[in-house]
Coordinates of C-alpha atoms in Angstrom, one line a residue:
Chain X
M1 CA -7.4 38.8 98.2
S2 CA -9.5 37.5 95.3
T3 CA -8.7 34.0 96.0
I4 CA -10.0 34.4 99.6
A5 CA -13.1 36.1 98.3
A6 CA -13.6 33.2 95.9
L7 CA -13.5 30.3 98.3
P8 CA -16.9 30.7 99.6
G9 CA -18.1 30.5 96.0
L10 CA -16.2 27.3 95.4
V11 CA -17.4 25.8 98.6
S12 CA -21.1 26.5 97.6
L13 CA -20.5 25.1 94.2
V14 CA -19.2 21.8 95.7
A15 CA -22.0 21.7 98.1
E16 CA -24.7 22.3 95.4
G17 CA -23.2 19.1 93.7
T18 CA -24.2 20.3 90.1
D19 CA -20.7 18.9 89.0
N20 CA -21.4 15.6 90.3
P21 CA -22.9 12.9 88.1
R22 CA -26.5 12.8 88.0
A23 CA -26.6 9.1 87.4
D24 CA -27.4 7.2 90.7
F25 CA -25.3 4.2 91.2
S26 CA -26.5 3.4 94.8
D27 CA -28.6 0.4 93.6
T28 CA -25.8 -1.2 91.6
P29 CA -23.9 -4.0 93.2
L30 CA -20.6 -4.8 92.1
W31 CA -21.7 -7.9 90.1
L32 CA -24.1 -5.8 88.3
S33 CA -21.3 -3.4 87.3
L34 CA -19.3 -6.6 85.8
V35 CA -22.6 -7.4 83.8
K36 CA -22.7 -4.0 82.5
A37 CA -19.1 -4.1 81.5
L38 CA -19.6 -7.4 79.8
I39 CA -22.5 -5.9 77.9
I40 CA -20.6 -2.9 76.8
F41 CA -17.7 -5.2 75.5
V42 CA -20.0 -7.4 73.5
Y43 CA -22.0 -4.2 72.3
L44 CA -18.7 -2.7 71.0
L45 CA -17.3 -6.0 69.4
V46 CA -20.6 -6.8 67.6
S47 CA -20.9 -3.1 66.6
T48 CA -17.3 -3.5 65.2
L49 CA -18.1 -6.5 63.2
L50 CA -21.3 -4.9 61.9
V51 CA -19.6 -1.6 61.0
I52 CA -16.9 -3.1 58.8
W53 CA -19.4 -5.1 56.8
F54 CA -21.6 -1.9 56.8
E55 CA -18.7 0.4 55.6
R56 CA -17.9 -2.1 52.8
R57 CA -21.4 -2.6 51.6
V58 CA -22.2 1.1 51.6
I59 CA -18.9 2.1 49.9
G60 CA -19.8 -0.7 47.4
R61 CA -23.1 0.8 46.7
M62 CA -21.6 4.2 46.3
Q63 CA -19.0 2.9 43.8
Q64 CA -21.6 0.9 42.0
R65 CA -20.5 -2.6 43.0
P66 CA -22.1 -5.2 45.1
G67 CA -19.4 -5.3 48.0
P68 CA -18.8 -8.4 50.2
N69 CA -22.0 -10.6 49.8
R70 CA -20.7 -14.2 49.9
N71 CA -20.2 -15.1 53.8
G72 CA -23.7 -15.5 55.5
P73 CA -26.9 -13.5 54.5
F74 CA -25.9 -10.3 52.8
G75 CA -22.2 -11.0 53.5
L76 CA -22.8 -10.4 57.1
L77 CA -20.2 -12.8 58.4
Q78 CA -17.4 -11.3 56.1
T79 CA -15.6 -9.6 59.0
L80 CA -15.9 -12.7 61.2
A81 CA -14.1 -14.6 58.1
D82 CA -11.6 -11.9 58.0
G83 CA -10.9 -11.9 61.6
M84 CA -10.4 -15.7 61.3
K85 CA -8.0 -15.3 58.5
S86 CA -5.9 -12.8 60.3
M87 CA -5.9 -15.2 63.3
L88 CA -4.5 -18.1 61.1
K89 CA -1.8 -16.0 59.3
E90 CA 1.8 -16.2 60.3
D91 CA 3.0 -13.3 62.4
V92 CA 6.1 -11.7 61.1
R93 CA 8.1 -9.3 63.2
P94 CA 10.8 -7.7 61.1
K95 CA 14.5 -8.1 62.4
A96 CA 14.8 -4.3 62.6
A97 CA 11.9 -3.8 65.0
D98 CA 12.2 -3.2 68.7
A99 CA 10.6 -6.5 70.0
F100 CA 8.9 -5.1 73.2
V101 CA 7.5 -2.0 71.8
F102 CA 6.4 -3.5 68.6
T103 CA 4.3 -5.8 70.8
L104 CA 3.1 -3.2 73.2
A105 CA 1.9 -0.7 70.5
P106 CA -1.2 -2.7 69.1
L107 CA -1.9 -3.7 72.9
I108 CA -2.2 0.0 73.8
T109 CA -4.4 0.9 70.9
A110 CA -6.8 -2.0 71.3
T111 CA -7.0 -1.7 75.0
M112 CA -7.6 2.1 75.2
C113 CA -10.3 2.1 72.8
F114 CA -12.6 0.2 75.1
V115 CA -12.1 2.5 78.1
S116 CA -13.9 5.5 76.8
F117 CA -17.1 3.7 76.6
S118 CA -17.2 3.1 80.3
I119 CA -18.5 6.6 81.0
M120 CA -20.9 6.8 78.0
P121 CA -24.4 6.8 79.1
L122 CA -26.0 4.1 76.7
A123 CA -29.6 4.6 78.2
G124 CA -31.3 6.1 81.1
E125 CA -32.4 4.2 84.2
V126 CA -33.1 0.6 83.3
S127 CA -34.1 -2.3 85.4
M128 CA -31.6 -5.0 85.2
F129 CA -32.1 -8.3 87.4
G130 CA -34.3 -6.6 89.8
H131 CA -32.1 -3.6 90.3
T132 CA -32.7 -0.2 88.9
T133 CA -29.5 1.3 87.6
P134 CA -28.4 3.8 85.0
F135 CA -27.3 2.0 81.8
Q136 CA -23.6 3.2 81.9
L137 CA -20.8 1.4 83.6
T138 CA -19.6 4.5 85.6
D139 CA -19.5 8.3 85.8
T140 CA -17.3 10.8 87.4
P141 CA -17.3 14.6 87.8
I142 CA -14.9 15.0 85.0
A143 CA -16.0 12.1 82.8
V144 CA -15.5 13.8 79.6
L145 CA -11.8 14.8 80.5
L146 CA -11.4 11.0 80.9
V147 CA -12.3 10.4 77.2
L148 CA -10.0 13.1 76.1
A149 CA -7.1 11.6 78.4
V150 CA -7.7 8.0 77.1
A151 CA -7.7 9.4 73.4
G152 CA -4.3 11.0 74.2
V153 CA -2.9 7.8 75.4
G154 CA -4.4 5.9 72.5
I155 CA -2.0 8.0 70.3
Y156 CA 0.8 6.4 71.9
G157 CA -0.1 3.0 70.1
V158 CA 0.2 4.6 66.8
V159 CA 3.4 6.5 67.6
L160 CA 5.1 3.7 69.2
A161 CA 4.1 1.4 66.4
G162 CA 5.7 3.9 63.8
W163 CA 8.9 4.3 66.0
S164 CA 9.4 0.6 66.8
S165 CA 9.0 -1.0 63.3
G166 CA 12.6 0.2 62.4
S167 CA 11.4 1.3 58.8
P168 CA 11.1 4.7 57.2
Y169 CA 7.6 4.4 56.2
P170 CA 6.0 3.4 59.7
L171 CA 8.3 6.1 61.1
M172 CA 7.0 8.8 58.9
G173 CA 3.5 7.7 59.4
G174 CA 3.9 7.6 63.2
L175 CA 5.2 11.2 63.1
R176 CA 2.4 12.5 60.9
A177 CA -0.2 10.6 63.0
S178 CA 1.1 12.1 66.2
A179 CA 1.2 15.8 64.9
Q180 CA -2.2 15.4 63.4
M181 CA -3.9 13.8 66.3
I182 CA -2.5 16.3 68.9
S183 CA -3.4 19.3 66.7
Y184 CA -6.9 18.0 66.2
E185 CA -7.3 16.9 69.8
I186 CA -6.8 20.7 70.9
A187 CA -9.5 21.8 68.6
M188 CA -11.7 19.0 69.9
G189 CA -11.2 19.7 73.6
L190 CA -11.9 23.4 73.0
S191 CA -15.2 22.7 71.1
L192 CA -16.2 20.8 74.1
V193 CA -15.8 23.6 76.4
A194 CA -18.9 25.4 75.0
V195 CA -20.9 22.5 76.0
F196 CA -19.5 22.5 79.5
L197 CA -20.5 26.3 79.7
Y198 CA -24.1 25.3 78.7
A199 CA -24.3 22.1 80.9
G200 CA -22.4 23.5 83.8
S201 CA -20.8 20.0 84.2
M202 CA -18.4 17.5 82.8
S203 CA -20.2 14.5 83.8
T204 CA -21.8 12.8 80.9
S205 CA -25.2 11.7 82.6
Q206 CA -25.3 15.5 83.8
I207 CA -24.9 16.7 80.2
V208 CA -27.4 14.3 78.9
S209 CA -30.0 15.5 81.4
A210 CA -29.1 19.1 80.7
Q211 CA -30.3 18.5 77.1
S212 CA -33.7 17.4 77.9
G213 CA -35.2 20.9 76.8
L214 CA -32.9 21.7 73.9
W215 CA -30.2 19.5 72.5
F216 CA -26.8 21.5 72.7
V217 CA -26.3 21.1 68.7
V218 CA -28.6 24.1 68.6
P219 CA -26.9 26.7 70.8
A220 CA -23.4 25.2 70.3
F221 CA -23.7 24.8 66.6
F222 CA -20.2 26.0 65.9
S223 CA -18.8 23.5 68.3
F224 CA -20.7 20.7 66.7
F225 CA -19.3 21.7 63.3
V226 CA -15.7 21.9 64.8
Y227 CA -16.2 18.5 66.6
V228 CA -17.4 16.7 63.5
I229 CA -14.2 17.8 61.7
T230 CA -12.0 16.9 64.4
M231 CA -13.4 13.6 65.3
V232 CA -12.6 12.6 61.7
G233 CA -9.1 13.9 62.0
E234 CA -8.7 12.2 65.4
T235 CA -9.7 8.9 64.1
N236 CA -7.4 8.8 61.1
R237 CA -10.4 8.4 58.7
L238 CA -10.6 9.7 55.0
P239 CA -10.3 12.5 54.1
F240 CA -7.7 12.8 56.9
D241 CA -6.1 9.4 57.0
L242 CA -2.7 10.9 56.3
A243 CA -1.1 8.6 58.8
E244 CA -1.9 5.7 56.5
G245 CA -1.8 7.5 53.3
E246 CA -1.3 4.4 51.0
G247 CA -0.3 6.6 48.0
E248 CA 2.9 7.9 49.6
L249 CA 3.4 5.6 52.8
T250 CA 2.1 2.2 51.6
G251 CA 0.6 1.7 54.9
G252 CA 1.8 4.3 57.2
F253 CA 2.5 3.3 60.8
H254 CA 1.2 -0.3 60.4
T255 CA 3.2 -1.1 57.4
E256 CA 5.3 -3.8 59.2
Y257 CA 2.3 -5.4 61.2
G258 CA 0.5 -8.3 59.9
S259 CA -2.0 -11.1 61.2
M260 CA -3.5 -10.4 64.6
R261 CA -1.3 -7.5 65.5
F262 CA -2.7 -5.6 62.4
A263 CA -6.1 -6.8 63.4
M264 CA -5.8 -5.2 66.7
F265 CA -5.0 -1.7 65.1
F266 CA -8.0 -2.2 62.9
L267 CA -10.3 -2.9 65.7
G268 CA -8.9 0.1 67.7
E269 CA -9.6 2.4 64.6
Y270 CA -13.2 1.3 64.4
I271 CA -13.9 1.3 68.1
N272 CA -12.4 4.7 68.1
M273 CA -14.9 5.7 65.5
F274 CA -17.7 4.5 67.9
T275 CA -16.2 6.4 70.9
V276 CA -16.0 9.7 69.3
A277 CA -19.4 9.3 67.6
A278 CA -20.7 8.3 71.0
L279 CA -19.2 11.6 72.7
A280 CA -20.7 13.6 69.8
T281 CA -24.1 11.9 70.5
T282 CA -23.8 12.6 74.2
M283 CA -22.5 16.2 74.1
F284 CA -24.5 17.4 71.1
L285 CA -27.5 15.2 70.3
G286 CA -29.2 14.5 73.4
G287 CA -27.5 11.2 74.3
W288 CA -29.8 8.5 74.8
Q289 CA -32.9 10.8 74.7
A290 CA -35.6 10.3 72.1
P291 CA -35.6 13.0 69.2
P292 CA -37.8 15.9 70.0
G293 CA -41.1 14.7 68.3
I294 CA -41.0 11.2 69.6
A295 CA -40.0 12.4 73.0
A296 CA -43.3 14.2 73.4
I297 CA -45.4 10.9 72.7
N298 CA -47.6 9.7 75.7
D299 CA -45.8 11.8 78.3
G300 CA -42.2 10.8 77.4
M301 CA -42.9 7.0 77.1
F302 CA -40.0 6.6 74.8
N303 CA -37.5 8.4 76.9
E304 CA -37.8 5.7 79.6
G305 CA -35.7 2.5 80.3
W306 CA -34.3 0.4 77.5
W307 CA -35.8 2.7 74.8
G308 CA -32.7 5.0 75.3
L309 CA -30.4 2.2 73.9
L310 CA -32.4 2.4 70.7
W311 CA -32.1 6.1 70.4
F312 CA -28.4 6.1 71.3
T313 CA -27.7 3.3 68.7
A314 CA -29.5 5.0 66.0
K315 CA -27.6 8.3 66.6
L316 CA -24.4 6.4 66.7
W317 CA -25.0 4.7 63.4
M318 CA -26.0 8.0 61.8
F319 CA -22.5 9.1 62.4
M320 CA -21.0 5.7 61.1
F321 CA -22.9 6.5 57.9
V322 CA -21.4 9.9 57.9
F323 CA -17.9 8.4 58.1
V324 CA -18.6 6.0 55.4
W325 CA -20.1 8.7 53.2
L326 CA -17.2 11.0 53.7
R327 CA -14.8 8.1 52.6
G328 CA -16.8 7.5 49.6
S329 CA -17.0 11.0 48.4
L330 CA -13.9 12.9 49.3
P331 CA -10.4 12.7 48.4
R332 CA -7.6 12.6 50.8
V333 CA -6.4 16.2 51.7
R334 CA -2.7 17.2 51.5
Y335 CA -0.7 17.2 54.7
D336 CA 0.2 20.9 54.8
Q337 CA -3.4 21.9 53.9
F338 CA -4.6 19.7 56.6
M339 CA -2.3 21.1 59.3
R340 CA -3.0 24.8 58.1
F341 CA -6.7 24.1 58.4
G342 CA -6.2 22.9 61.9
W343 CA -3.9 25.6 63.3
K344 CA -5.1 28.6 61.3
F345 CA -8.8 28.2 61.4
L346 CA -10.2 25.6 63.9
I347 CA -8.0 26.5 66.8
P348 CA -8.2 30.3 66.8
A349 CA -12.0 30.1 65.7
T350 CA -12.9 27.7 68.5
L351 CA -11.1 29.8 71.1
A352 CA -13.0 32.9 69.9
W353 CA -16.2 30.9 69.9
V354 CA -15.7 29.6 73.6
V355 CA -15.2 33.3 74.7
L356 CA -18.4 34.4 72.9
V357 CA -20.3 31.6 74.3
A358 CA -19.1 32.6 77.8
F359 CA -20.4 36.0 77.3
F360 CA -23.7 34.8 76.1
R361 CA -23.9 32.7 79.3
A362 CA -22.9 35.6 81.4
G363 CA -25.7 37.6 79.6
Q364 CA -28.3 34.8 80.6
N365 CA -27.1 35.0 84.1
G366 CA -28.1 38.7 84.0
W367 CA -24.6 40.0 85.1
L368 CA -24.0 42.1 82.0
G369 CA -26.9 44.5 81.7
G370 CA -30.7 43.8 81.5
T371 CA -32.8 42.1 78.9
V372 CA -34.9 43.3 76.0
D373 CA -38.3 41.7 75.1
V374 CA -38.6 40.8 71.4
A375 CA -41.6 39.1 70.0
G376 CA -42.8 37.9 73.5
R377 CA -39.3 36.3 74.5
S378 CA -36.7 38.4 76.5
F379 CA -33.0 38.3 75.4
P380 CA -30.2 39.8 77.3
V381 CA -28.9 43.0 75.9
V382 CA -25.2 41.9 75.8
S383 CA -26.1 38.8 73.7
L384 CA -27.9 41.0 71.1
A385 CA -25.1 43.5 71.0
L386 CA -22.6 40.8 70.6
V387 CA -24.8 39.2 67.9
G388 CA -24.9 42.7 66.2
I389 CA -21.2 43.2 66.5
I390 CA -20.4 39.9 65.0
A391 CA -22.9 40.5 62.2
A392 CA -21.2 43.8 61.5
L393 CA -17.8 42.2 61.7
A394 CA -18.8 39.3 59.3
L395 CA -20.2 41.7 56.9
A396 CA -17.0 43.9 57.1
G397 CA -14.9 40.9 56.8
G398 CA -17.0 39.5 53.9
W399 CA -16.7 43.0 52.2
M400 CA -12.8 42.9 52.6
W401 CA -12.5 39.4 51.5
D402 CA -14.5 40.1 48.5
A403 CA -12.5 43.2 47.7
R404 CA -9.2 41.2 48.0
V405 CA -10.5 38.4 45.7
E406 CA -11.6 41.1 43.4
R407 CA -8.1 42.6 43.3
R408 CA -6.3 39.4 42.9
E409 CA -8.7 38.6 40.1
A410 CA -7.6 41.8 38.5
R411 CA -4.1 41.2 38.9
L412 CA -4.3 37.8 37.4
H413 CA -6.5 38.8 34.6
P414 CA -5.5 42.3 33.5
H415 CA -8.1 44.4 31.7
V416 CA -8.1 43.7 27.9
P417 CA -9.7 46.5 25.8
D418 CA -12.2 45.2 23.1
E419 CA -10.7 47.0 20.5
I420 CA -7.1 47.6 19.8
D421 CA -5.1 49.8 17.5
P422 CA -2.7 47.4 16.0
Y423 CA -0.1 50.0 15.3
A424 CA -0.2 51.9 18.6
G425 CA 3.5 50.8 19.4
G426 CA 4.6 51.7 15.9
H427 CA 4.8 48.2 14.7
P428 CA 1.9 46.0 14.1
V429 CA 0.6 43.6 16.9
P430 CA -1.9 40.8 16.3
P431 CA -5.1 41.0 18.4
M432 CA -5.6 39.0 21.6
P433 CA -8.4 36.3 21.4
G434 CA -11.8 38.1 21.3
Q435 CA -10.3 41.6 20.4
R436 CA -11.3 43.5 17.5
L437 CA -8.9 45.6 15.4
R438 CA -9.7 49.3 15.1
E439 CA -10.3 49.9 11.6
P440 CA -9.3 51.9 9.7
S441 CA -6.3 52.8 11.8
L442 CA -5.7 56.5 11.4
T443 CA -2.3 56.7 13.0
A444 CA -0.9 53.7 11.0
P445 CA 1.2 54.4 8.1
A446 CA -0.6 53.6 4.9
L447 CA -0.1 50.0 3.9
T448 CA 0.4 51.0 0.5
S449 CA 2.9 53.9 1.1
R450 CA 5.2 53.1 -1.8
P451 CA 4.2 53.7 -5.2
D452 CA 3.2 50.8 -7.3
T453 CA 5.8 52.1 -9.8
E454 CA 8.7 51.2 -7.5
E455 CA 7.9 47.5 -7.8
A456 CA 7.4 48.0 -11.4
T457 CA 10.8 49.8 -11.7
R458 CA 12.8 47.2 -9.5
G459 CA 11.5 44.4 -11.6
Chain E
M1 CA -13.5 6.6 93.6
E2 CA -15.5 3.5 92.5
G3 CA -15.9 5.3 89.1
Y4 CA -12.1 4.9 88.6
L5 CA -12.0 1.4 89.7
A6 CA -14.6 0.6 87.1
V7 CA -12.4 2.2 84.6
A8 CA -9.3 0.4 85.8
A9 CA -11.3 -2.8 85.4
V10 CA -12.2 -2.1 82.0
V11 CA -8.5 -1.5 81.1
L12 CA -7.7 -4.8 82.7
A13 CA -10.4 -6.5 80.7
G14 CA -9.2 -5.0 77.6
V15 CA -5.6 -6.1 78.2
L16 CA -7.0 -9.6 78.8
L17 CA -8.9 -9.6 75.7
V18 CA -6.0 -8.5 73.4
T19 CA -3.7 -10.9 75.4
A20 CA -6.1 -13.7 74.7
A21 CA -6.4 -12.9 70.9
M22 CA -2.5 -12.8 71.0
V23 CA -2.2 -16.2 72.6
A24 CA -4.7 -17.8 70.5
R25 CA -3.0 -16.4 67.5
R26 CA 0.2 -18.0 68.8
L27 CA -1.3 -21.3 69.0
V28 CA -3.1 -21.7 65.8
A29 CA -0.9 -19.5 63.4
P30 CA 1.8 -21.4 61.4
R31 CA 5.4 -20.3 62.0
A32 CA 8.0 -20.4 59.2
V33 CA 10.5 -17.7 60.0
T34 CA 13.0 -17.1 57.2
A35 CA 15.6 -14.5 57.1
A36 CA 14.0 -13.0 54.0
G37 CA 10.7 -12.7 55.8
R38 CA 12.1 -10.8 58.6
T39 CA 13.5 -8.1 56.5
T40 CA 11.9 -4.5 56.5
Y41 CA 9.3 -4.0 53.8
E42 CA 10.3 -1.2 51.3
S43 CA 7.7 -1.6 48.5
G44 CA 9.3 -5.1 47.4
V45 CA 13.0 -4.0 47.0
D46 CA 15.7 -4.7 49.2
P47 CA 15.8 -2.1 52.1
V48 CA 18.3 0.8 51.8
G49 CA 20.1 1.9 54.8
T50 CA 18.8 1.5 58.4
G51 CA 15.1 2.1 59.7
W52 CA 16.1 5.6 60.9
A53 CA 15.4 8.5 58.5
Q54 CA 15.8 12.2 59.2
S55 CA 12.5 14.1 59.2
Q56 CA 11.6 17.6 59.4
V57 CA 12.2 19.5 62.7
R58 CA 8.9 21.1 61.8
Y59 CA 7.1 18.2 64.0
L60 CA 9.0 19.5 67.0
S61 CA 7.7 23.0 66.7
F62 CA 4.2 21.7 66.4
A63 CA 4.8 19.6 69.6
F64 CA 5.8 22.9 71.3
L65 CA 2.6 24.6 70.1
Y66 CA 0.7 21.7 71.3
V67 CA 2.1 22.0 74.8
V68 CA 0.9 25.7 74.9
F69 CA -2.6 25.0 73.8
A70 CA -3.1 21.8 75.7
V71 CA -2.2 23.8 78.9
D72 CA -4.5 26.5 77.6
A73 CA -7.3 24.1 77.2
V74 CA -6.7 22.5 80.7
Y75 CA -7.1 26.1 82.1
L76 CA -10.3 26.4 80.1
F77 CA -12.0 23.3 81.5
P78 CA -12.3 24.3 85.2
W79 CA -13.2 27.7 84.3
A80 CA -16.2 26.5 82.2
L81 CA -17.7 25.1 85.3
V82 CA -16.8 28.1 87.5
L83 CA -18.5 30.8 85.4
R84 CA -22.0 30.0 86.6
D85 CA -21.0 31.2 90.0
S86 CA -21.8 34.9 90.3
S87 CA -19.0 35.9 92.8
L88 CA -16.5 34.4 90.5
G89 CA -18.0 34.5 87.1
L90 CA -17.6 38.0 85.9
A91 CA -13.9 38.5 87.0
S92 CA -13.1 35.2 85.5
L93 CA -14.8 36.0 82.3
V94 CA -12.7 39.1 81.9
E95 CA -9.5 37.4 83.0
V96 CA -10.1 34.5 80.4
L97 CA -10.8 37.0 77.7
V98 CA -7.4 38.5 78.4
F99 CA -5.8 35.0 78.7
V100 CA -7.2 33.7 75.5
G101 CA -6.4 37.1 73.8
V102 CA -2.6 36.6 74.8
V103 CA -2.6 33.0 73.7
L104 CA -4.2 34.0 70.4
L105 CA -1.6 36.6 69.8
G106 CA 1.0 34.0 70.4
L107 CA -0.5 32.1 67.7
V108 CA -0.7 34.9 65.5
H109 CA 2.9 35.5 66.0
A110 CA 3.9 32.0 65.2
A111 CA 1.8 32.2 62.0
R112 CA 3.5 35.4 60.9
R113 CA 7.0 34.0 61.6
G114 CA 6.0 31.1 59.4
L115 CA 6.1 28.4 62.0
L116 CA 2.8 27.1 60.7
R117 CA 3.7 26.7 57.3
W118 CA 4.8 23.3 56.1
D119 CA 6.7 24.2 53.0
L120 CA 9.9 26.1 53.6
R121 CA 9.6 28.4 50.7

């Protein structure tokens, strides 16, 4: 019954077409798509070359050493030199390794990392060779799901590399990586649901245009918080690089890999960093749109055409700096702590947050009671009530937490009186540090109970 | 549909790029295969046993939990888009509240039974 009632609603949704991409590809011939694909590949490869240099220089600065500065100006060509070196190295495949899967694994990682970028809007409408076209290769009604799916396939590269190496270190690294990445991928996917609720679409161009008024980092702040944590976990970066963990697993899943095959994993890791950062930019930071102040200049001049690429790249590199900053300042977490954090905090908290956002949205649609006017703006009653309930719950939770901490403190450090009676138990007890003796002790036997004469008579 | 064609083309281009890199490496890199060079790396000592090692069954339980929550997330994605429709929205909101509640209850149960603890103490 309910499904029949629901059908007209679904039909109207499809007819509305708000799910569908906003980007209009009608003026984009096939050859132009190929050009755009080429531009994306070049953009990603150049960014990778730069980011490896950037990371080493910034880490060097943080650790008070120069970092690579020999090849080219400021050492800019260092990554190119490293790439040439890995190209010229002998490729060693261990005898114990499974030949086919061992070759396939880096191929999967290095191939899949490019795919997600095909749906990222790098800029708005640009004019390219006489055609007006959105600067993104393609867009689908479920574009963001495609990114999550591709990330899921990319994990196979790591798992298969660990499995096929025929060695315990990579096997452990691969297992860890798979458990880690699938755990954090759940929290990542759930954190994006709140964005879908606000945007009403999963198409990246639609999500970006939905943020023209307010970036989703503000209403979905908790999702952004969770996403930033999970994107570090998902890309195996410090402090969550447990799959590689040099201290305990030598190199983790890529211990047995060398030369170009290793370089492929390296490339995959860095492009994955760009992918998750680009998704964060698109979902939470307004994508290619100019920052609020600049967007208002001259009737949105800086939101037009190729300017978008500048803002997008700037936001992307901001995330890159955060990645490097984290690596420079935080130690690696322990594996059990990492999994506990993911399963006991991130996933349940994000689920609850999604339900909460859904109620906020329902309140904005006016389904759950009226609105109240506060300071010239009207708020739905249900949202205010929910905020009140959460504030009360947070207060109560904080109070209970404090009480628990206090009890534990009390158990760990039992109360020590300032002053003790050294003879209370019948025999003399020395004072604890900081304690005073109660003097004179009335209950104590007199220290000189025996008459001096005894001493004298004994002798 | 053209959208997915473009994605497939990017996959193909990626495969080509990686294959080209591999072939170039094959052409320029030296080859001097020795028996010692092909042994498994175990921090410089001779490898002990085979490459297979027993590992914790714990990973398996996380895999099961992953399936539960991945399916949960898959249900939430389409729901997020349906919610704006007034004839479906409110009913689906309550239903999802119940659904998420049941799933969270399952997670709490797993946590209380010690499934999420890494150390077996």
